[in-house]
Short mmCIF file of C-alpha atoms and ligand atoms in Angstrom, two decimals:
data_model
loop_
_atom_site.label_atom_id
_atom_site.label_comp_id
_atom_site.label_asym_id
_atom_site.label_seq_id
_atom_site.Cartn_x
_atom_site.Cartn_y
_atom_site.Cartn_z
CA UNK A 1 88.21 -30.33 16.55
CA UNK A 2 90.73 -28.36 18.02
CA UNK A 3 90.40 -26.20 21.34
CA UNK A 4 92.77 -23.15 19.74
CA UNK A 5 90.80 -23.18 16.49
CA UNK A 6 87.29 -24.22 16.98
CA UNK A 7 86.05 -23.10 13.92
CA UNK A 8 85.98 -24.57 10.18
CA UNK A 9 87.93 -23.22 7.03
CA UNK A 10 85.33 -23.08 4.10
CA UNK A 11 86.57 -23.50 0.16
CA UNK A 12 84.74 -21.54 -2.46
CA UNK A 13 85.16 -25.17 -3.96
CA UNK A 14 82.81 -26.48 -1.58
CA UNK A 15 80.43 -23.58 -2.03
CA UNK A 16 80.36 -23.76 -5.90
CA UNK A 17 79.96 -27.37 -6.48
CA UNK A 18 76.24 -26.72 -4.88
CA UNK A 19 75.45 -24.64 -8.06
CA UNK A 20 75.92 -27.13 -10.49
CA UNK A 21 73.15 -28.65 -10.42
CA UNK A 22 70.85 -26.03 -11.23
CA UNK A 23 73.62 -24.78 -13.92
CA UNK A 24 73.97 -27.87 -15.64
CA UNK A 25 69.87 -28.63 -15.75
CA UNK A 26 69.13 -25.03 -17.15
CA UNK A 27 72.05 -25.76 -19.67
CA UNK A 28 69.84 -28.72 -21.19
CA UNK A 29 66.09 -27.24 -20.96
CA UNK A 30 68.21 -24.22 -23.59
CA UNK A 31 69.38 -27.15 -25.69
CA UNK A 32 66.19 -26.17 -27.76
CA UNK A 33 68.07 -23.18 -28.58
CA UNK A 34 71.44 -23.91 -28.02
CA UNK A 35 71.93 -27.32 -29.48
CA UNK A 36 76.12 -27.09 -29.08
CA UNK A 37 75.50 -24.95 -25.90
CA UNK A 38 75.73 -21.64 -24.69
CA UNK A 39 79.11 -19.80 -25.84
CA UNK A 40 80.70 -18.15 -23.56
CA UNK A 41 84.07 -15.57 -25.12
CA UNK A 42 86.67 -14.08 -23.40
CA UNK A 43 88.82 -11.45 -24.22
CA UNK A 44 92.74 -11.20 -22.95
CA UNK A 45 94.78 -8.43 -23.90
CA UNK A 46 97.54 -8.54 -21.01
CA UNK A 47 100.33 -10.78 -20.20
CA UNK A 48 98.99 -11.11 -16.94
CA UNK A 49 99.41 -14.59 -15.25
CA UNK A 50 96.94 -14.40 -13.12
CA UNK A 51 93.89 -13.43 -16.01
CA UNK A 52 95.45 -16.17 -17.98
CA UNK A 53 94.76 -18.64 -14.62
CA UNK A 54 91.12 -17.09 -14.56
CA UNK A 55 91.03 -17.95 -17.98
CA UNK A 56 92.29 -21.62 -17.73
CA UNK A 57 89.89 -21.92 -14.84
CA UNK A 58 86.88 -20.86 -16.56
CA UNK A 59 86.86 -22.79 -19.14
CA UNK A 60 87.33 -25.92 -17.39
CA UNK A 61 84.10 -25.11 -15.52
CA UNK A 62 82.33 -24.12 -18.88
CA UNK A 63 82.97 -27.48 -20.90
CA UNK A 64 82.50 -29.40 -17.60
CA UNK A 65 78.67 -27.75 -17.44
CA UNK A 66 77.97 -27.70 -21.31
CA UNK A 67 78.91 -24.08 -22.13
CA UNK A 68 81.23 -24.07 -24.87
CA UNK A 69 84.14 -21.06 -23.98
CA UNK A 70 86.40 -19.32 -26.43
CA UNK A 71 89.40 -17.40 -25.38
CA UNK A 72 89.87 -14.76 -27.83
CA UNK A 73 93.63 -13.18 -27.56
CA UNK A 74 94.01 -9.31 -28.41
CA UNK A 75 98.08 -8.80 -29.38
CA UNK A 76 97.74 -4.94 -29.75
CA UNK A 77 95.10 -3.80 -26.95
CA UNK A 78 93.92 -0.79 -29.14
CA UNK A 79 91.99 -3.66 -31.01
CA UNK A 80 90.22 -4.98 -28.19
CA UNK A 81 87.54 -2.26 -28.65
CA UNK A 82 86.68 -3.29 -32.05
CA UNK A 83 86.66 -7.54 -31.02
CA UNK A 84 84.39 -6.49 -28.06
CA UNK A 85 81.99 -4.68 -30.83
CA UNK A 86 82.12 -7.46 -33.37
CA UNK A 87 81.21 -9.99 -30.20
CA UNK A 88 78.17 -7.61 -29.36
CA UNK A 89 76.69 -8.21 -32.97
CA UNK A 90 77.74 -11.75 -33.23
CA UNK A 91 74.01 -13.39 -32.88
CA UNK A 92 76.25 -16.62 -31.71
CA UNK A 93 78.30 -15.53 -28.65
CA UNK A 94 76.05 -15.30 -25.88
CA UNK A 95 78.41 -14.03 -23.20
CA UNK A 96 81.22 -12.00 -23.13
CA UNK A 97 84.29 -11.58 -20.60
CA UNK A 98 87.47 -9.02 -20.86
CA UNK A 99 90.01 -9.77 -18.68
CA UNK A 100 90.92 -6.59 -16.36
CA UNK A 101 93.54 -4.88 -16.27
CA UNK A 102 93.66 -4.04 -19.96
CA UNK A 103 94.96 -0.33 -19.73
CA UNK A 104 95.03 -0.04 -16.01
CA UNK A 105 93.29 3.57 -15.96
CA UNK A 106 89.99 5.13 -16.46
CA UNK A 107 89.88 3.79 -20.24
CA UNK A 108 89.19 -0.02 -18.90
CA UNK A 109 85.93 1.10 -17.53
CA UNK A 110 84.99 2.92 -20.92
CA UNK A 111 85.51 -0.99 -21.82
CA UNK A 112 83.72 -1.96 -19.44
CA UNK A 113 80.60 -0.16 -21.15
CA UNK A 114 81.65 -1.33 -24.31
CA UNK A 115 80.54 -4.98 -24.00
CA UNK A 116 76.76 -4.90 -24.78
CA UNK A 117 74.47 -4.99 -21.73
CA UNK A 118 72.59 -8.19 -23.19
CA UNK A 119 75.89 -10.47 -23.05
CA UNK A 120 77.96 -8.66 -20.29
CA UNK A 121 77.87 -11.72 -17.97
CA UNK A 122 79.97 -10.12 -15.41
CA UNK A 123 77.07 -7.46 -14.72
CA UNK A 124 79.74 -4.84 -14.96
CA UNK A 125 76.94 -2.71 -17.16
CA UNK A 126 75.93 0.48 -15.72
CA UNK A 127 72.37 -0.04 -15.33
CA UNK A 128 73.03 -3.51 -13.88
CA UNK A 129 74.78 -1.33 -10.89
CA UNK A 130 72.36 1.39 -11.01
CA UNK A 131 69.81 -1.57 -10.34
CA UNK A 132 71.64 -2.78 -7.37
CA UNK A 133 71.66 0.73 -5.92
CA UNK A 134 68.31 1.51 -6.27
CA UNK A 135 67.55 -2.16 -5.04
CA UNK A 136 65.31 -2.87 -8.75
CA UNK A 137 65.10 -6.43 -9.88
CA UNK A 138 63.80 -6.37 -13.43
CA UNK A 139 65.40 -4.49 -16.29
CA UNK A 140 61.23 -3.64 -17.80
CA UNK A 141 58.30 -2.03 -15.99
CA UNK A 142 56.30 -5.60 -16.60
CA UNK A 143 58.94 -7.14 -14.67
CA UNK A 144 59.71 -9.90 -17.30
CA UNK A 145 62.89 -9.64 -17.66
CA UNK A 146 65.42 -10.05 -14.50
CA UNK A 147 68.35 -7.40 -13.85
CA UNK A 148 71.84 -9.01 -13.27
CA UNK A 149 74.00 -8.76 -10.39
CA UNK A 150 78.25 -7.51 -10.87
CA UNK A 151 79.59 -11.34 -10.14
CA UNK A 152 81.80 -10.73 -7.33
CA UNK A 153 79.63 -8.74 -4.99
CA UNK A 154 76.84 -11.33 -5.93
CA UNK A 155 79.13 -14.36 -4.92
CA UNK A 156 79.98 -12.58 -1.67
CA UNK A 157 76.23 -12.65 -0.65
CA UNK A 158 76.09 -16.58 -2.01
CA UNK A 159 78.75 -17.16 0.03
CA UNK A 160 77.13 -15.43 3.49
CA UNK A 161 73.75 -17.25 2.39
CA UNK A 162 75.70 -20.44 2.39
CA UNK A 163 77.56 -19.62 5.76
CA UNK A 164 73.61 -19.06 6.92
CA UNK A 165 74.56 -15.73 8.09
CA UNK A 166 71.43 -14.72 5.79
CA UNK A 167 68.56 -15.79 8.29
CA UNK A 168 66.02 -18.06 6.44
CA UNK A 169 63.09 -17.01 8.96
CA UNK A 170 62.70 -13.55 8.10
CA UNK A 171 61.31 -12.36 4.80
CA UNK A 172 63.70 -11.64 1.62
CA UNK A 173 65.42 -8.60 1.63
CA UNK A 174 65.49 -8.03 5.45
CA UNK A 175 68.17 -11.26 6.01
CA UNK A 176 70.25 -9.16 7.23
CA UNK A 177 68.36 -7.63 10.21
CA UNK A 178 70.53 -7.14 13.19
CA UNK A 179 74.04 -8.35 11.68
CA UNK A 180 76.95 -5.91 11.24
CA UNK A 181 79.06 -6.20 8.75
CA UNK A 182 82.69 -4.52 7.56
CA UNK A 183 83.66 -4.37 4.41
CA UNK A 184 87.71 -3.60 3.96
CA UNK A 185 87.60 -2.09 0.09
CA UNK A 186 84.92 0.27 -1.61
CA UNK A 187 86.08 -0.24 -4.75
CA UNK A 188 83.22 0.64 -7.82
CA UNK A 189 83.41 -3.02 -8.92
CA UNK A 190 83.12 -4.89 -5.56
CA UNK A 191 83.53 -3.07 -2.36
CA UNK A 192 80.82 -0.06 -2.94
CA UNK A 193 78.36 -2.40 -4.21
CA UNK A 194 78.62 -4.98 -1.74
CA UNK A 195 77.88 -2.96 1.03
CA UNK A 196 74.98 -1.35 -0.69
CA UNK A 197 73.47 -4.91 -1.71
CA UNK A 198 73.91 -6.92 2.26
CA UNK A 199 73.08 -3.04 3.68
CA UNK A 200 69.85 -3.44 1.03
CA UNK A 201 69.04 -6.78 2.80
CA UNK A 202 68.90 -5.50 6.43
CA UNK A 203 72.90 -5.13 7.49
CA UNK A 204 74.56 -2.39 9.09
CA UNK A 205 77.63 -2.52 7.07
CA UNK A 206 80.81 -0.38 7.99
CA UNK A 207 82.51 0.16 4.68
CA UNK A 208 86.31 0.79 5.06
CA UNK A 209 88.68 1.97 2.39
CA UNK A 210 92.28 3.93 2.35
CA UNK A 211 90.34 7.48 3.48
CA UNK A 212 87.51 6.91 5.71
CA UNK A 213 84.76 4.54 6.92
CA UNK A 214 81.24 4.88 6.28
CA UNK A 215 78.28 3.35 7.42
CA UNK A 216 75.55 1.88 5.14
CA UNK A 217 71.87 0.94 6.53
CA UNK A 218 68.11 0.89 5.68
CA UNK A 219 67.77 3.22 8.64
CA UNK A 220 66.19 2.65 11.95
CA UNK A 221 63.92 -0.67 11.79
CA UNK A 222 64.82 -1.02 8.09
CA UNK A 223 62.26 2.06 7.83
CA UNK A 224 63.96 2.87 3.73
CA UNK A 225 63.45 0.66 1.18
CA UNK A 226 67.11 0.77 -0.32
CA UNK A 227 70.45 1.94 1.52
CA UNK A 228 71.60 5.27 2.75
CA UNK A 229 75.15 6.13 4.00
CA UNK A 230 76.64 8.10 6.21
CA UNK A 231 80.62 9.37 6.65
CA UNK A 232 81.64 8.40 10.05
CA UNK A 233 85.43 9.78 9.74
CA UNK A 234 88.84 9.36 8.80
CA UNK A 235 90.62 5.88 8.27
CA UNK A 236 92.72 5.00 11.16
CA UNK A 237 93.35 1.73 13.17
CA UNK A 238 91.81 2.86 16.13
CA UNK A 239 88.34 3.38 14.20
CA UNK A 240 88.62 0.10 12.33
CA UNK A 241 88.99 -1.70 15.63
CA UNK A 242 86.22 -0.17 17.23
CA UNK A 243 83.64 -0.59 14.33
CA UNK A 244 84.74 -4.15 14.36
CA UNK A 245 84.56 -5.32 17.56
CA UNK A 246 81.15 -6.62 17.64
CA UNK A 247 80.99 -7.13 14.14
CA UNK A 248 79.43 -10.79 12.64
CA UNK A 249 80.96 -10.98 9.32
CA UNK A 250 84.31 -9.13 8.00
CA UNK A 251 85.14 -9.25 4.38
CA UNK A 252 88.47 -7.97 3.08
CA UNK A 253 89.21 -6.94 -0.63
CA UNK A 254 92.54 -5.33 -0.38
CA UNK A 255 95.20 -5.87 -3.20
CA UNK A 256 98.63 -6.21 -1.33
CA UNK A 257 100.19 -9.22 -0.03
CA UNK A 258 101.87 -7.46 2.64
CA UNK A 259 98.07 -6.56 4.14
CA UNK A 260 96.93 -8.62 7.06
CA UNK A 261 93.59 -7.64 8.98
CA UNK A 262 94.11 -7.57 12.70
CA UNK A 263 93.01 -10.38 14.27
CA UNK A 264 93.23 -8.75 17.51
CA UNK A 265 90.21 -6.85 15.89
CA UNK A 266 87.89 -10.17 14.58
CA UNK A 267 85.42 -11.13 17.54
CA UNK A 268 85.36 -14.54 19.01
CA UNK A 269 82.80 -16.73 15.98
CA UNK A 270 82.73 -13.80 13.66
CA UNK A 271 82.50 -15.17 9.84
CA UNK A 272 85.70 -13.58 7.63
CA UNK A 273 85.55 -13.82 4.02
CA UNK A 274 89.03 -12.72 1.95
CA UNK A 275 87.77 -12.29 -1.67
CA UNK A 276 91.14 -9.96 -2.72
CA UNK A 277 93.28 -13.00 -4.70
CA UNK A 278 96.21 -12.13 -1.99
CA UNK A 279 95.40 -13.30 2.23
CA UNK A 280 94.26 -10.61 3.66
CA UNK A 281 93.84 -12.63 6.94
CA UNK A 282 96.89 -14.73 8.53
CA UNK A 283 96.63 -17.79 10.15
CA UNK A 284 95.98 -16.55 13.29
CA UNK A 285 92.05 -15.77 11.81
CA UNK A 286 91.54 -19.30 12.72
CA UNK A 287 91.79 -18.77 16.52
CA UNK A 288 88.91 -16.17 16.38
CA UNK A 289 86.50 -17.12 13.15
CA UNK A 290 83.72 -19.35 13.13
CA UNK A 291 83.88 -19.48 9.88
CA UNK A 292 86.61 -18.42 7.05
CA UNK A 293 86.25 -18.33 3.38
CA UNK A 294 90.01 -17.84 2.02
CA UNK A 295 89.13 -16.97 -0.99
CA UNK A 296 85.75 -16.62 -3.21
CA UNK A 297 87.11 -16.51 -7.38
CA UNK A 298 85.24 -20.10 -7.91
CA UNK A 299 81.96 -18.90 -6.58
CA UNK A 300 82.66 -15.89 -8.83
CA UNK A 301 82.69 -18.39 -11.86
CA UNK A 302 79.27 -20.02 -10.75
CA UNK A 303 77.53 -16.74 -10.66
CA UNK A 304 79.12 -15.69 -14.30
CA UNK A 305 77.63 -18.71 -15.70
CA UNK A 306 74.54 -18.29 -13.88
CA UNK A 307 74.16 -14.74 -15.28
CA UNK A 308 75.06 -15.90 -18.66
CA UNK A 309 71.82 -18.13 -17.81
CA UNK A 310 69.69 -15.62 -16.80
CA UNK A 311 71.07 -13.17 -19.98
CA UNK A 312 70.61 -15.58 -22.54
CA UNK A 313 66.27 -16.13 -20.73
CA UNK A 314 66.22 -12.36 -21.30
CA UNK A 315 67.24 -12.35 -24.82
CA UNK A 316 65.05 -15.00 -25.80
CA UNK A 317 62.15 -13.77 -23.94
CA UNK A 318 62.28 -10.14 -25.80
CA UNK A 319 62.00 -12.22 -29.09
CA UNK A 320 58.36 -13.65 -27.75
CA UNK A 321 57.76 -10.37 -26.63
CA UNK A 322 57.95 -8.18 -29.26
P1 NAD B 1 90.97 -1.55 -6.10
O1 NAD B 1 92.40 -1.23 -6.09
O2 NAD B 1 90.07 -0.92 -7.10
O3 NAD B 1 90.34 -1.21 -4.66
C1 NAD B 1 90.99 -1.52 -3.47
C2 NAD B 1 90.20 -0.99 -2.28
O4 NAD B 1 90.86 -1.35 -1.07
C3 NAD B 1 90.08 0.52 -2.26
O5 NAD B 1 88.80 0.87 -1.79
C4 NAD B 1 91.16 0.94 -1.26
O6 NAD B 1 90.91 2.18 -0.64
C5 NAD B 1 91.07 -0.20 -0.28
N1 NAD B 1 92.32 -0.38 0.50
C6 NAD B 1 93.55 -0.59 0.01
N2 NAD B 1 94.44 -0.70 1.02
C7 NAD B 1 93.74 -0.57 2.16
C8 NAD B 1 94.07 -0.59 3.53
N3 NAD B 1 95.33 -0.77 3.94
N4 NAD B 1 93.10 -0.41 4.44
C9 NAD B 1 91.83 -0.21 4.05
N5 NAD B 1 91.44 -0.18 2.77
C10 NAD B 1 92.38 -0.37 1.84
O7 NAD B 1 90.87 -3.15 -6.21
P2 NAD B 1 89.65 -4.13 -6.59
O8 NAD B 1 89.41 -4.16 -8.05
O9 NAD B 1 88.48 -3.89 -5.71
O10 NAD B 1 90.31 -5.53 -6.23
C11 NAD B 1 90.71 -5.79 -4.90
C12 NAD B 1 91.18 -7.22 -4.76
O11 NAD B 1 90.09 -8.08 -5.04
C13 NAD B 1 92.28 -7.61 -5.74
O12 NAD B 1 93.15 -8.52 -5.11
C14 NAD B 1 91.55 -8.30 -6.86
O13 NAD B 1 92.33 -9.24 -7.52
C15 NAD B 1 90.42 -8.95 -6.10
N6 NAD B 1 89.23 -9.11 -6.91
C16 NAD B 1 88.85 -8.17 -7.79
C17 NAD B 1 87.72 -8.40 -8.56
C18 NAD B 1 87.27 -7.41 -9.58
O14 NAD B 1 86.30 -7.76 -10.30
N7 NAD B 1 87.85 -6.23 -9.68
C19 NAD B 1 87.00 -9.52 -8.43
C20 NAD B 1 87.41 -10.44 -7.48
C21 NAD B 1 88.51 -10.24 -6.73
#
């Protein structure tokens, strides 16, 4: 224990290895169904070297649960549209991953939508984030069959659940009550749902991008029963470091190595979680965090598998229930 750093550094390692468990023993109740395991495809169509690291990654954790994982490569990226379609009707893939960016513009999320909702284990489907807005579980009105959750913004929450930041006492969905959170990206694939899904379960989340910061909450005494959000005004440093200053947990997503959150602006035993794949914190984060998560892509891979879980219950349930 050290007097300048008194807190702990926390691996998404760490964090993951606890789902394996329940992975691994819900891979062999399906070997009824799947007798060779659950497959698992994914779909490259860039050169880049950090997809094809994802890649490598993810399949090492698939053959070391049981799934069985097949990367697919696309030479000529106007063909990924049709491999994505012939996956969707291929009765023996059960998942399917594309490896962003393809086209780096607004055609990738047209891909996005592409991948059929029943095998899109990232939960990058519209309705899935519809869902999450509207805080709805199920995907049916008889509440058989359970909605999906985008994997990063899900493994965020796993991660602050793990941390205990979520407080075990209090019913689900208020585990949040009293903490304040910031959230340093509002992307439409992880920052803007995050804060909707921790401000869902009770936070008061300050949600920061390039242009502004805006507050997400349940209201006064969690009086809504999903999020609202207000504009509170223009980015600038001064802003950031007031919102932040008492705040428990601060989560950065922002894709540039030369970005560094201020410590000057992390309270003394707040929780900081960097889930962008550069360090969005220096080393100094150590002086002030209680806890800090440097990075969150193998807790990502957990909650894809766990999805692919949860997708592959939902497809076999709609055959009983038909
Ligand atoms: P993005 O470019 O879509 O969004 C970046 C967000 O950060 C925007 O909201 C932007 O306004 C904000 N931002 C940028 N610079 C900022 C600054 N100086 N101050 C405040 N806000 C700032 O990126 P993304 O897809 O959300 O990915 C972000 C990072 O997270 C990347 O490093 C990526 O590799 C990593 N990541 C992405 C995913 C994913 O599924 N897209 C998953 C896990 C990790």
């Amino acid at each position: 224990m050290s007097a300048t750093k008194p807190g702990a550094t926390i691996l998404a390692s760490a964090i993951s290895k606890t789902y394996v468990p329940e992975i691994t023993a819900k891979v062999e109740q399906l070997r009824a169904v799947r007798p060779a395991g659950p497959l698992l495809v994914g779909f490259l169509a860039n050169e880049d070297p950090a997809a094809e690291m994802y890649a490598s990654w993810t399949k090492k954790t698939c053959e070391a649960m049981g799934f069985r994982y097949e990367l697919r490569k696309v030479d000529d990226r106007d063909l990924l549209e049709e491999a994505i379609i012939e996956a969707n009707m291929d009765e023996g893939v059960d998942g399917i991953l594309v490896y962003f960016p393809v086209f780096g513009n607004a055609q990738d999320q047209y891909l996005q939508q592409v991948v059929a909702r029943e095998k899109d284990v990232e939960g990058l489907n519209h309705v899935y984030y519809q869902n999450l807005y509207h805080n709805v579980r199920y995907l049916d009105d008889r509440q058989e069959l359970k909605s999906i959750l985008p994997c990063t913004p899900l493994a965020v929450v796993k991660i602050m659940e793990y941390l205990k930041v979520y407080n075990q006492l209090l019913p689900e969905g208020n585990r949040l009550y009293g903490k304040k959170c910031v959230i340093v990206n509002r992307s439409e694939i992880v920052g803007r749902p995050l804060a909707a899904l921790l401000a869902n379960d009770g936070a008061t989340v300050y949600s920061v991008d390039v242009e502004n910061i805006q507050e997400f909450t349940r209201g006064e005494g969690l009086k809504f029963s999903k999020h609202h959000v207000r504009d509170i005004g223009a980015y600038s440093e001064e802003l950031l470091a007031q919102y932040c200053k008492d705040a428990d947990v601060i989560i950065t997503g922002v894709p540039s190595a030369s970005y560094k959150f201020p410590t000057d602006c992390i309270k003394d035993g707040a929780v900081c979680i960097n889930f962008s794949s550069h360090s969005n914190f220096d080393d100094s984060v150590k002086t002030r965090a209680s806890l800090y998560v440097p990075s969150t892509g193998k807790v990502t891979i957990s909650m894809l598998l766990r999805n692919m879980l949860r997708l592959i219950d939902n497809r076999e349930k709609l055959k009983t229930l038909r």
